[in-house]
Each structure stands twice: as C-alpha cells, then as structure tokens.
mmCIF file with all atom_site columns, C-alpha atoms in Angstrom:
data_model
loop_
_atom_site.group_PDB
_atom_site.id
_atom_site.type_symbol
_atom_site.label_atom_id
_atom_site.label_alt_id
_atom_site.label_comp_id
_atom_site.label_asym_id
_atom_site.label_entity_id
_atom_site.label_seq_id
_atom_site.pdbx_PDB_ins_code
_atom_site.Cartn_x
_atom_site.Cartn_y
_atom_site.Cartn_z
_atom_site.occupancy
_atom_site.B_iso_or_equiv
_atom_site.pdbx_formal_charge
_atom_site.auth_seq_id
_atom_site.auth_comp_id
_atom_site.auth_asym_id
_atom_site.auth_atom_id
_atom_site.pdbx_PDB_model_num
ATOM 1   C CA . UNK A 1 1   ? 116.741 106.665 105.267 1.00 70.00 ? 1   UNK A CA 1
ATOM 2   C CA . UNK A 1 2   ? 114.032 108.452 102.956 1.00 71.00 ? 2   UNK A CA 1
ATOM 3   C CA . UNK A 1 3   ? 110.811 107.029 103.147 1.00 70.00 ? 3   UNK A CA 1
ATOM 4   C CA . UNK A 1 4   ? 108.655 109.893 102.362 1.00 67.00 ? 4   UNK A CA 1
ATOM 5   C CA . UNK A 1 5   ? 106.437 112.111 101.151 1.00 67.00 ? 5   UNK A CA 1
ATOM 6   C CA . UNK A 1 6   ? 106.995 114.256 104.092 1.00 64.00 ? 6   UNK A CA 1
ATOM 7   C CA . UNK A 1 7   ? 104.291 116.790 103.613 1.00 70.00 ? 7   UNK A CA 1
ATOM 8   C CA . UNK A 1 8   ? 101.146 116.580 101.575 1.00 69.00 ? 8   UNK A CA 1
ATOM 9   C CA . UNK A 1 9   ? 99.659  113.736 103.697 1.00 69.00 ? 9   UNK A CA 1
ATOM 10  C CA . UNK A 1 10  ? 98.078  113.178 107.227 1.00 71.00 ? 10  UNK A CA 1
ATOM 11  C CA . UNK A 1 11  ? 99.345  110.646 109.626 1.00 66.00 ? 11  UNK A CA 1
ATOM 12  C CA . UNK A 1 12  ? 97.042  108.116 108.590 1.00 70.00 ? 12  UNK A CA 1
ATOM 13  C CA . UNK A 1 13  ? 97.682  108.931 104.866 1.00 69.00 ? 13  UNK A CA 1
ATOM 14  C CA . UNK A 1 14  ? 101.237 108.946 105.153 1.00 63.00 ? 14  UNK A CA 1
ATOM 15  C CA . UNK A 1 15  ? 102.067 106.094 107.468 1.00 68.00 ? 15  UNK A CA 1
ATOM 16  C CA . UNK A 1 16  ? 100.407 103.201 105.430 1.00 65.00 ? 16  UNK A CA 1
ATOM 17  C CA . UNK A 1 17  ? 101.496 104.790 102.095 1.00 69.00 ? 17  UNK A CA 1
ATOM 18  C CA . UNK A 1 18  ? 105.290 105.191 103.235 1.00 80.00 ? 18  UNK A CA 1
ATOM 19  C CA . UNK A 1 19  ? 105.507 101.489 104.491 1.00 83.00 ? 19  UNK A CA 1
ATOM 20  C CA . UNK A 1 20  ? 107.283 99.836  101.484 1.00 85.00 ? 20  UNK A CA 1
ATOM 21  C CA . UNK A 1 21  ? 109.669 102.533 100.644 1.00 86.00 ? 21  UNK A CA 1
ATOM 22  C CA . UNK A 1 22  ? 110.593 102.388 104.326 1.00 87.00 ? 22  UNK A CA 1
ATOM 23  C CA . UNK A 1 23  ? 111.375 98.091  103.940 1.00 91.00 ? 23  UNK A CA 1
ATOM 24  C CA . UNK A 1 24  ? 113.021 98.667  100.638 1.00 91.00 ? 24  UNK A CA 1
ATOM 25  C CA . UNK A 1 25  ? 115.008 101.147 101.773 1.00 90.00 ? 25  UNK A CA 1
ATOM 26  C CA . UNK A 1 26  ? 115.371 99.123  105.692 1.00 91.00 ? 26  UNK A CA 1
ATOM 27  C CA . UNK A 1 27  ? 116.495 96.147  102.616 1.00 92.00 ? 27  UNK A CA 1
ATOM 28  C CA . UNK A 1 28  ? 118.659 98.326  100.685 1.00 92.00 ? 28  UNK A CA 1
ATOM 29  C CA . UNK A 1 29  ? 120.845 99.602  104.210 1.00 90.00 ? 29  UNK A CA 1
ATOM 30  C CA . UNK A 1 30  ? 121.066 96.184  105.004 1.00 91.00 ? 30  UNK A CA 1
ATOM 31  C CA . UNK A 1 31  ? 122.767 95.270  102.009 1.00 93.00 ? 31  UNK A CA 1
ATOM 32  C CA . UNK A 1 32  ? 125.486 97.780  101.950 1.00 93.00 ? 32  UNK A CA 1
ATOM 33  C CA . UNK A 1 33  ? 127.097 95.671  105.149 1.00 93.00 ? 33  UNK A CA 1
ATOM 34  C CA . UNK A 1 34  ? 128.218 91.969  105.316 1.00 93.00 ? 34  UNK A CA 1
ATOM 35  C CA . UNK A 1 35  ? 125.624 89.047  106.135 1.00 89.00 ? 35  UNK A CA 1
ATOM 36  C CA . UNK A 1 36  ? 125.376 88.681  110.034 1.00 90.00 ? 36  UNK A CA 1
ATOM 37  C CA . UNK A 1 37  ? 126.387 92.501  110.277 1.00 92.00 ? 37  UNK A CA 1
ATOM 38  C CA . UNK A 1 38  ? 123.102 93.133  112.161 1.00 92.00 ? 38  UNK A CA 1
ATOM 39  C CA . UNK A 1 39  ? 122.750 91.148  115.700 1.00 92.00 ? 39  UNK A CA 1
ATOM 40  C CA . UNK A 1 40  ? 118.736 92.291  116.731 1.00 93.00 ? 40  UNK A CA 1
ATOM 41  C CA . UNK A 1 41  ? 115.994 94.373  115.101 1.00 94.00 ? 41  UNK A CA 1
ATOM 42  C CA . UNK A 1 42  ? 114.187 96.807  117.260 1.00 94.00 ? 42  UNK A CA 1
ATOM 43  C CA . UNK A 1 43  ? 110.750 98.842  116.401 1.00 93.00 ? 43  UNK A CA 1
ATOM 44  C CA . UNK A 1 44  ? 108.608 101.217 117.892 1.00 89.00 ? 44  UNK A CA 1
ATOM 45  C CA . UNK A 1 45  ? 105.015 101.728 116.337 1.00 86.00 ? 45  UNK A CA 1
ATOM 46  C CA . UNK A 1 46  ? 102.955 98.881  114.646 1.00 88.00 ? 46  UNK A CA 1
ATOM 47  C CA . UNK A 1 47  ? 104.414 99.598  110.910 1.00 87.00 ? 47  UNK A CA 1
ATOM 48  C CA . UNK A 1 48  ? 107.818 99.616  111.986 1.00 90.00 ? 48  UNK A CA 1
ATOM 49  C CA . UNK A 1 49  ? 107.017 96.494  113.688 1.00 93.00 ? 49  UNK A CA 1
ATOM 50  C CA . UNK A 1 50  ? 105.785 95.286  110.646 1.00 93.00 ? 50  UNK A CA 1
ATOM 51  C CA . UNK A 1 51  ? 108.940 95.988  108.658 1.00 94.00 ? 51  UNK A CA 1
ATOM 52  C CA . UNK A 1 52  ? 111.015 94.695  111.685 1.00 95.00 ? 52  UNK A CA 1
ATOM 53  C CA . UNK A 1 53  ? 109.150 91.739  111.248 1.00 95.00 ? 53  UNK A CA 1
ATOM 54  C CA . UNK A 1 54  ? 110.243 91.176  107.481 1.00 94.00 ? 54  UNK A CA 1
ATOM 55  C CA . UNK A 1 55  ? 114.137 92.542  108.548 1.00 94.00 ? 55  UNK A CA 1
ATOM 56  C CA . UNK A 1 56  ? 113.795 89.690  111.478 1.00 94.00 ? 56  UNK A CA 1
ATOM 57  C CA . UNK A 1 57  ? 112.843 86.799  109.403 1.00 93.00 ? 57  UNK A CA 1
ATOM 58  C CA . UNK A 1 58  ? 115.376 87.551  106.217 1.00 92.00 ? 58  UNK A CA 1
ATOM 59  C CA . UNK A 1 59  ? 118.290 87.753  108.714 1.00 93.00 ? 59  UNK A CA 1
ATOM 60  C CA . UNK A 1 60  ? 117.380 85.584  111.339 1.00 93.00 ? 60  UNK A CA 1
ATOM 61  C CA . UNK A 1 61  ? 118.159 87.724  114.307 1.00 94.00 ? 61  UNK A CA 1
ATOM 62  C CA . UNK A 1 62  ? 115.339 88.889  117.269 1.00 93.00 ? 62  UNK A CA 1
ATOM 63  C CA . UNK A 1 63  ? 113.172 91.166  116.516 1.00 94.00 ? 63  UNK A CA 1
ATOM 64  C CA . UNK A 1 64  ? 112.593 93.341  119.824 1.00 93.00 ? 64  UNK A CA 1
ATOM 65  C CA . UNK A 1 65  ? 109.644 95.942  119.621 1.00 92.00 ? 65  UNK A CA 1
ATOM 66  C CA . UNK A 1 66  ? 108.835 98.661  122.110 1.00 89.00 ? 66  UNK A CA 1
ATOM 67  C CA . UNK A 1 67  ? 105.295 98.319  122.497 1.00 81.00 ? 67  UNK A CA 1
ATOM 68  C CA . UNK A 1 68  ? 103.014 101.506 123.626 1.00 79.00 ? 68  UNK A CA 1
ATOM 69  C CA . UNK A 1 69  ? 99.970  102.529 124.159 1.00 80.00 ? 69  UNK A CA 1
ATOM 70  C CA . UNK A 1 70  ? 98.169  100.040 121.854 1.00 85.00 ? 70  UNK A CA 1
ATOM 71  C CA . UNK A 1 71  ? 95.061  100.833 119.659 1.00 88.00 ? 71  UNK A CA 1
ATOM 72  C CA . UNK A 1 72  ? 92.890  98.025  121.624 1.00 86.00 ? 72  UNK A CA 1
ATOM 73  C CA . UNK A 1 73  ? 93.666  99.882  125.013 1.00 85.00 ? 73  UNK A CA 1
ATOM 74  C CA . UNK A 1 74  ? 93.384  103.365 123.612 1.00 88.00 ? 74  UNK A CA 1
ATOM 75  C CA . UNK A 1 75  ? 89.899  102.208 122.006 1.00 91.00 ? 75  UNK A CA 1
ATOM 76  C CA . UNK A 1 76  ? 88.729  100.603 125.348 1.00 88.00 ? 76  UNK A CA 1
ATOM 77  C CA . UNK A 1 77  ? 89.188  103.929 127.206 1.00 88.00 ? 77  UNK A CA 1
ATOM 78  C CA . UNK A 1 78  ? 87.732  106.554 124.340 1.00 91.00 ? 78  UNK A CA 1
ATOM 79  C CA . UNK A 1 79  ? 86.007  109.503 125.818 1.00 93.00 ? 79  UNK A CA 1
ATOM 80  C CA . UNK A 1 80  ? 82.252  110.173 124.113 1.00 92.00 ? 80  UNK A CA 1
ATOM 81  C CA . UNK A 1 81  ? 83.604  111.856 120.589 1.00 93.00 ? 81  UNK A CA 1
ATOM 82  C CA . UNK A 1 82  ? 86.715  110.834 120.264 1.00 94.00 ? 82  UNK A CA 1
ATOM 83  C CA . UNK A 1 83  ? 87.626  108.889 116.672 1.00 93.00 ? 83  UNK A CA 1
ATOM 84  C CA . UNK A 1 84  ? 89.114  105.236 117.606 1.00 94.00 ? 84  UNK A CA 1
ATOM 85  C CA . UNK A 1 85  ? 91.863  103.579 116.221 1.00 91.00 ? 85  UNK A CA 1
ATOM 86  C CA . UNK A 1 86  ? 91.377  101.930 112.950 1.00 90.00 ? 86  UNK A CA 1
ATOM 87  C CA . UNK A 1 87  ? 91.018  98.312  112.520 1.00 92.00 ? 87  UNK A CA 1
ATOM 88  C CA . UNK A 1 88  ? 94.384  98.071  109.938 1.00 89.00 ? 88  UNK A CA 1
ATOM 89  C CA . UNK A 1 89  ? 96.156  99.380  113.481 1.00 89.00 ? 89  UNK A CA 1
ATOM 90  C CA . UNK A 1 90  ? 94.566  96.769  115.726 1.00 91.00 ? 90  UNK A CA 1
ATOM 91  C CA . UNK A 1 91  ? 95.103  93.847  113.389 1.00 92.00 ? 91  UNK A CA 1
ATOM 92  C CA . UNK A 1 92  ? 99.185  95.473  112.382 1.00 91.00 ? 92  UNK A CA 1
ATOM 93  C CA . UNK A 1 93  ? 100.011 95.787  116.276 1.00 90.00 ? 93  UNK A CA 1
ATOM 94  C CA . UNK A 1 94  ? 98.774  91.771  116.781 1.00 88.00 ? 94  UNK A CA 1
ATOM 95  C CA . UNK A 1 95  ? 100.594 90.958  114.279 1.00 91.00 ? 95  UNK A CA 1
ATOM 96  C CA . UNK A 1 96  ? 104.122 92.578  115.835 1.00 92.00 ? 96  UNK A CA 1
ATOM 97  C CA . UNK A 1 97  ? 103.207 91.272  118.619 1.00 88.00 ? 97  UNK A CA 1
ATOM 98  C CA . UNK A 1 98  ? 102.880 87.617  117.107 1.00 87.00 ? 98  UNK A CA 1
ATOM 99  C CA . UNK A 1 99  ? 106.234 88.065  115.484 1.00 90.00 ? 99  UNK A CA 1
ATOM 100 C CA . UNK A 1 100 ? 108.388 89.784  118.327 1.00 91.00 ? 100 UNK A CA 1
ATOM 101 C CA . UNK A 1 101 ? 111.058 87.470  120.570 1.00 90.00 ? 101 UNK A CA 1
ATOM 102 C CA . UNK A 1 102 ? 111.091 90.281  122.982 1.00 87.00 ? 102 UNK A CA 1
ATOM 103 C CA . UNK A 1 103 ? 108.205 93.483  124.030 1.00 86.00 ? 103 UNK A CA 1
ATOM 104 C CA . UNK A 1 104 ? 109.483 95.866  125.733 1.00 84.00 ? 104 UNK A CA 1
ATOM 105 C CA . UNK A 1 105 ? 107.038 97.851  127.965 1.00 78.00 ? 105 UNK A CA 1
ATOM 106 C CA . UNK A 1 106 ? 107.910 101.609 129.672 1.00 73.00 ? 106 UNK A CA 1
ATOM 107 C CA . UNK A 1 107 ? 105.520 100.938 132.653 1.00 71.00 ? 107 UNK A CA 1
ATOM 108 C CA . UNK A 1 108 ? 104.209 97.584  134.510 1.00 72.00 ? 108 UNK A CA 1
ATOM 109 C CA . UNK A 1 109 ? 100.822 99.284  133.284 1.00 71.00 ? 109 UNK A CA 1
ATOM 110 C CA . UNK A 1 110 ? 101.831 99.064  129.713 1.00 71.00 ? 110 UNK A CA 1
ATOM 111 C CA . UNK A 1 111 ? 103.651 95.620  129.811 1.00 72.00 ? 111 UNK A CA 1
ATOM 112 C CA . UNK A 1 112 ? 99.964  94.523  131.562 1.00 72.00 ? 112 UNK A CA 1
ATOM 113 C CA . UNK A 1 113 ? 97.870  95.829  128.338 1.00 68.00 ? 113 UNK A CA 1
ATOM 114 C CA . UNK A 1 114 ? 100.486 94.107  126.012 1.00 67.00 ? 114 UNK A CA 1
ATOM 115 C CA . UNK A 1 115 ? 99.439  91.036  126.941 1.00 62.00 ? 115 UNK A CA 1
ATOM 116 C CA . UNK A 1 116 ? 95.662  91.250  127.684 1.00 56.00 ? 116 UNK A CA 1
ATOM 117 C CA . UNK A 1 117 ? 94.301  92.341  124.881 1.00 47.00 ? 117 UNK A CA 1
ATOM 118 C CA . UNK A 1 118 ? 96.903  90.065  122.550 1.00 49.00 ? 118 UNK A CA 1
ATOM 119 C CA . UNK A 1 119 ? 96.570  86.452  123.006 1.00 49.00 ? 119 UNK A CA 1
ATOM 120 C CA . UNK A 1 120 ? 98.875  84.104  120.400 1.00 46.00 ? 120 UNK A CA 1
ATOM 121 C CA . UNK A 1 121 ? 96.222  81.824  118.716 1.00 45.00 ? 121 UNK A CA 1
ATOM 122 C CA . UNK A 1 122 ? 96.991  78.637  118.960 1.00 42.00 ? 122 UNK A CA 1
ATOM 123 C CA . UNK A 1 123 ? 98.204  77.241  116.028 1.00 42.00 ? 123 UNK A CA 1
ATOM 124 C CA . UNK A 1 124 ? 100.397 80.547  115.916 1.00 46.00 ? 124 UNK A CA 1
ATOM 125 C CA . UNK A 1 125 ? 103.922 79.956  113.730 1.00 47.00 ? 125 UNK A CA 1
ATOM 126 C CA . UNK A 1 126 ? 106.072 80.557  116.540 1.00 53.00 ? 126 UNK A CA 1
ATOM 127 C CA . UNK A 1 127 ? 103.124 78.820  119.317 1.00 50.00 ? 127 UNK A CA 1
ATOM 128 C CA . UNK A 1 128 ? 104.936 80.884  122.679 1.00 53.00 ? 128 UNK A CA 1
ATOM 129 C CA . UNK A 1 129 ? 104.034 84.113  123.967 1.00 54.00 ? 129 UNK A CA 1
ATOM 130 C CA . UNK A 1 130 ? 106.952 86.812  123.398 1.00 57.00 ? 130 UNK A CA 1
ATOM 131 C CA . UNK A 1 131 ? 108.959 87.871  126.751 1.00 58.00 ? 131 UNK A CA 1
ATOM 132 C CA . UNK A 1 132 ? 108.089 90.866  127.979 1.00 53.00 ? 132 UNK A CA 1
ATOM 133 C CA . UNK A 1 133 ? 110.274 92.969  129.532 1.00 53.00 ? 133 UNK A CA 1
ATOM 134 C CA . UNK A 1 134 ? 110.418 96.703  131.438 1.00 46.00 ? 134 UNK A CA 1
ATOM 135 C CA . UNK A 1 135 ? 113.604 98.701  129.712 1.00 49.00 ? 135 UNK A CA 1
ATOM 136 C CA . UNK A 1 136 ? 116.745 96.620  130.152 1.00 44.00 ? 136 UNK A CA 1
ATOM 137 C CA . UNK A 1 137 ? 118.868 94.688  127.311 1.00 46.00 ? 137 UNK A CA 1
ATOM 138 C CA . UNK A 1 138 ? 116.815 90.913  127.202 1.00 48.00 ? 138 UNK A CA 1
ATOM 139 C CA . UNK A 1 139 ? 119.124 87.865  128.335 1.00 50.00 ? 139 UNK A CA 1
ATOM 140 C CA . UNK A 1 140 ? 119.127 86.452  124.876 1.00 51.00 ? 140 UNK A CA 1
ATOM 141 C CA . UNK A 1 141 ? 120.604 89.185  123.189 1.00 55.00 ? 141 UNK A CA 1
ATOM 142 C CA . UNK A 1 142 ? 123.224 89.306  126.191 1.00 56.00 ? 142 UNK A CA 1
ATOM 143 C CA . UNK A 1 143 ? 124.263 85.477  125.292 1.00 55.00 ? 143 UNK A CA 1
ATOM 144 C CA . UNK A 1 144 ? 124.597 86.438  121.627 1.00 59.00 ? 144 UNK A CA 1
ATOM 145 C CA . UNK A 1 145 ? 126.446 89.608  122.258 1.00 60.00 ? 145 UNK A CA 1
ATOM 146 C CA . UNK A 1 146 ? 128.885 87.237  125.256 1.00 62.00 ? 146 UNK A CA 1
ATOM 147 C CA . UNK A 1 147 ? 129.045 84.150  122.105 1.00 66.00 ? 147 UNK A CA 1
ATOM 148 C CA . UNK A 1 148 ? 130.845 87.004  119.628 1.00 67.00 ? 148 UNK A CA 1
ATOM 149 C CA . UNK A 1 149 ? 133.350 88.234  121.983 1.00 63.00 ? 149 UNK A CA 1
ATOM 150 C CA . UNK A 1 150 ? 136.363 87.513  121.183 1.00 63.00 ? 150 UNK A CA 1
#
C-alpha cells in the first residue's frame, strides 16, 4: 500500500497527515476481493487502530489491536525534559481501545497499563470492556475460523 510522503516530514508530521490515504487505500485493497474475503482486522499503533476501526465496522469482522506502550503510561513515567505524548495520541489510543473486540498485550505489564489508564465510559456504543489477551489467536476468531471449515 502507498500511503506516503515518505520523506519530507517528521513522525508527528507524517503520521496524522498520511492517515486518510492509508484508509482509502486500506478501502481500495479491500475492494479488489469478494465481500466476507477478510475474517479479522488487526492494528498496531493508535492510527492504524483508528483505520482498523473504520475497516472493522464497514465489514463487520473483529477488530484485534496490539496495544503497546501507550501515551498515558509513557507520560506518567517522563524523566525531567523529556517532551510527552500529545493529547491527539492519548485521545486516538482510547478511542482503539473503545472500538477493539480483542487487545493484545506482549507482557502481563503491558496488558495491566491497557486497562488502567482506559476505562469504557459508560454509555460507551459497545458498553463491555475489550478481552485482553497475552499473544495467542482469541477464542472468537477460532469459532469463526472452525464455522468456515468445510
């Protein structure tokens, strides 16, 4: 997929500013296969969560997102000097976090900070707090897989 610029910009430059050429063009893949060709969505960082998000909701499959070190920890644990994470980052990575069916943590540390400093408000669309789970394919995407076997 191209999603650029690739050069010209700094990460926090480039990363907001390449967002909707990266869902058009997450839009335009999906629409060179059949409808139900794509069984889960997984991210990484908060704008490819955000994008998963959309991709999750227009083809109603799971959206799974690999959450790590998150801008609310990192900004909790800033040495004297250091620049913390921007606000846009804080508010993007709740909002992954609100949409995901599945977070999937590296360490028992990380899967702790995924849910402290994110708590689902309570009139949340989707009301339930996403499963988190240490590396491992999640049960619900097992069923699904088990359902389309022939």
């Amino acid at each position: 997929m191209h999603a650029g610029p690739f050069e010209g910009l700094s990460k926090e430059q480039a990363c907001p500013a390449s967002l909707c050429v990266f869902a058009r063009e997450v839009l335009r893949a999906e629409a060179a296969h059949p409808a139900g060709h794509f069984d889960v969505v997984h991210s990484h960082y908060w704008l490819s969560g955000q994008v998963g998000a959309l991709a999750r909701d227009r083809w109603g499959v799971p959206l799974v997102h690999s959450m790590h070190t998150m801008a609310k920890v990192k900004n909790e644990a800033l040495a004297e000097g250091d620049t913390p994470e921007p606000l846009e980052r804080v508010i993007g990575e709740e909002q992954v976090v609100e949409a995901a069916d599945v977070l999937i943590a590296n360490t028992d540390l990380e899967a702790k900070q995924t849910h402290q400093p994110v708590r689902r408000r309570a009139g949340s669309r989707r009301g339930r707090p996403p499963r988190c789970r240490h590396l491992g394919l999640p049960s619900v995407l097992a069923r699904r897989a088990a359902a389309r076997a022939p």
